[in-house]
Short mmCIF file of C-alpha atoms in Angstrom, two decimals:
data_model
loop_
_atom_site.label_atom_id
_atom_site.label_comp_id
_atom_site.label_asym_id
_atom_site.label_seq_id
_atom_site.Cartn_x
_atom_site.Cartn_y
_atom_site.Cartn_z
CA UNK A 8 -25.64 16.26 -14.61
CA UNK A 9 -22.86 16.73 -12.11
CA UNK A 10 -19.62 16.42 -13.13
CA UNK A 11 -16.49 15.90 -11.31
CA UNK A 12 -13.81 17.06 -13.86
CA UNK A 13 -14.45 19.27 -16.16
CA UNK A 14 -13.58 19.47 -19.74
CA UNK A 15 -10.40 18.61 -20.70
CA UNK A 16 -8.68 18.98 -23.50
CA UNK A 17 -5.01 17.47 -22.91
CA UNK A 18 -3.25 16.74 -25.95
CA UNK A 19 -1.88 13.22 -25.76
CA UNK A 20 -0.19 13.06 -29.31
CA UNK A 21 1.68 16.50 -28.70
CA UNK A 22 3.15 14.33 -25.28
CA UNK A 23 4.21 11.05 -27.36
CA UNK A 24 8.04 11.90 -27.33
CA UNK A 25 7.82 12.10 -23.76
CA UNK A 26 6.11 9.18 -22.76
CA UNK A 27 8.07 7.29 -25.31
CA UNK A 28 11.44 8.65 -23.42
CA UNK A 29 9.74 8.13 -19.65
CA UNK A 30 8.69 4.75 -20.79
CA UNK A 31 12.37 3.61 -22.26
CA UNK A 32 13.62 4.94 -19.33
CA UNK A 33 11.21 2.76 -17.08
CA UNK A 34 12.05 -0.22 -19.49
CA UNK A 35 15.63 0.51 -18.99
CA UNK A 36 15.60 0.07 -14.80
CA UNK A 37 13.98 -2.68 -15.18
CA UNK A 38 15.91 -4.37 -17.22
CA UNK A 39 18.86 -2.74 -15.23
CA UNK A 40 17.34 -4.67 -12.38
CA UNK A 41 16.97 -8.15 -13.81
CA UNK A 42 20.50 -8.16 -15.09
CA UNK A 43 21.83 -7.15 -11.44
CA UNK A 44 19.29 -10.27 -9.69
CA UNK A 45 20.87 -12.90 -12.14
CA UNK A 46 24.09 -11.72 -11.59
CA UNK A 47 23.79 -12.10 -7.58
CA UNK A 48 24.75 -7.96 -7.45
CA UNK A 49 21.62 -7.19 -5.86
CA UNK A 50 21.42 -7.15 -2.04
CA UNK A 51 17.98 -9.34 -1.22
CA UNK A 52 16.61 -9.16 1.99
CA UNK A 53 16.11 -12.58 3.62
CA UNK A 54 12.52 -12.90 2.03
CA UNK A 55 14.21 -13.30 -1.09
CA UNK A 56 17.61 -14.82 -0.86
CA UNK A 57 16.44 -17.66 1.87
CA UNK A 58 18.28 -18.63 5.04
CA UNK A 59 17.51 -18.00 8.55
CA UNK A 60 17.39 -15.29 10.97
CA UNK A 61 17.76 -15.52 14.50
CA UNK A 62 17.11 -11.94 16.81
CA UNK A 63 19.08 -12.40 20.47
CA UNK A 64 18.23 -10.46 23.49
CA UNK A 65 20.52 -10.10 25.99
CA UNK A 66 20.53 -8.69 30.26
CA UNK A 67 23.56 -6.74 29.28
CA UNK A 68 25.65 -5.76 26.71
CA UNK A 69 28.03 -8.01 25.32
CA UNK A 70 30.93 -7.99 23.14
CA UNK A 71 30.00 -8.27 19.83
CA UNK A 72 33.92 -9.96 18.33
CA UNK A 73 32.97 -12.30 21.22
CA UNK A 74 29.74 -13.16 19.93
CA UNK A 75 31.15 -13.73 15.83
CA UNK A 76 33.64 -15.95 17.43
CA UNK A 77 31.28 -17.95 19.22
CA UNK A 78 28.88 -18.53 16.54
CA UNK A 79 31.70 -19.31 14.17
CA UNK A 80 33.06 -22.04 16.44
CA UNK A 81 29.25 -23.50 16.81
CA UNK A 82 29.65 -23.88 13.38
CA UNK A 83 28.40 -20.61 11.54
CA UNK A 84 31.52 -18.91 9.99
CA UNK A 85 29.63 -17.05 7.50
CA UNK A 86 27.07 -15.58 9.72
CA UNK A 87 26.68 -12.29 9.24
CA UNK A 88 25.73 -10.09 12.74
CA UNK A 89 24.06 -6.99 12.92
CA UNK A 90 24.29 -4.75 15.60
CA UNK A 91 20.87 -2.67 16.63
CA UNK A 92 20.99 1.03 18.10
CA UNK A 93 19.86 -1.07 21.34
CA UNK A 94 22.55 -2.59 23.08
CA UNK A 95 20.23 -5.57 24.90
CA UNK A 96 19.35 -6.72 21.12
CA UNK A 97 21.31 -8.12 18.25
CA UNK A 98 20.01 -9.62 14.88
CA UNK A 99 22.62 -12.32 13.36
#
């Protein structure tokens, strides 16, 4: 019969105290994590946190204080703009 793997003799009980400390460390993060999501610490991506993003394109550059000031005024103050390596796109 062919056989992929060989035998193999790996001693799983000799391992235990290691798994048991890789898995309370695995428990740990997660937990680590929850705490930080119901405590609003994390940073979620749109998918997550809802809202709405709008991506601009523009002929040529523009000033981007100019830009925060206009969307505040249009009603937006807490917008938050990003500013792409590309100068003829912004994200906000």
């Amino acid at each position: 019969m062919f056989r992929i793997i060989k035998e193999t003799n790996i001693d799983f009980i000799g391992m235990r105290r290691k798994a048991f400390v890789f898995s309370t460390v695995l428990i740990l993060l997660g937990l680590t994590a929850f705490v930080m999501v119901l405590l609003n610490k994390a940073n979620m991506g749109i998918d997550f946190a809802g809202g709405t993003m709008l991506q601009g394109n523009f002929a040529h550059e523009i000033n981007i204080g100019d830009l925060r000031e206009a969307i505040a005024s249009g009603g937006f103050p807490e917008a938050s703009i990003q500013e792409l390596d590309r100068t003829d796109v912004g994200v906000f």
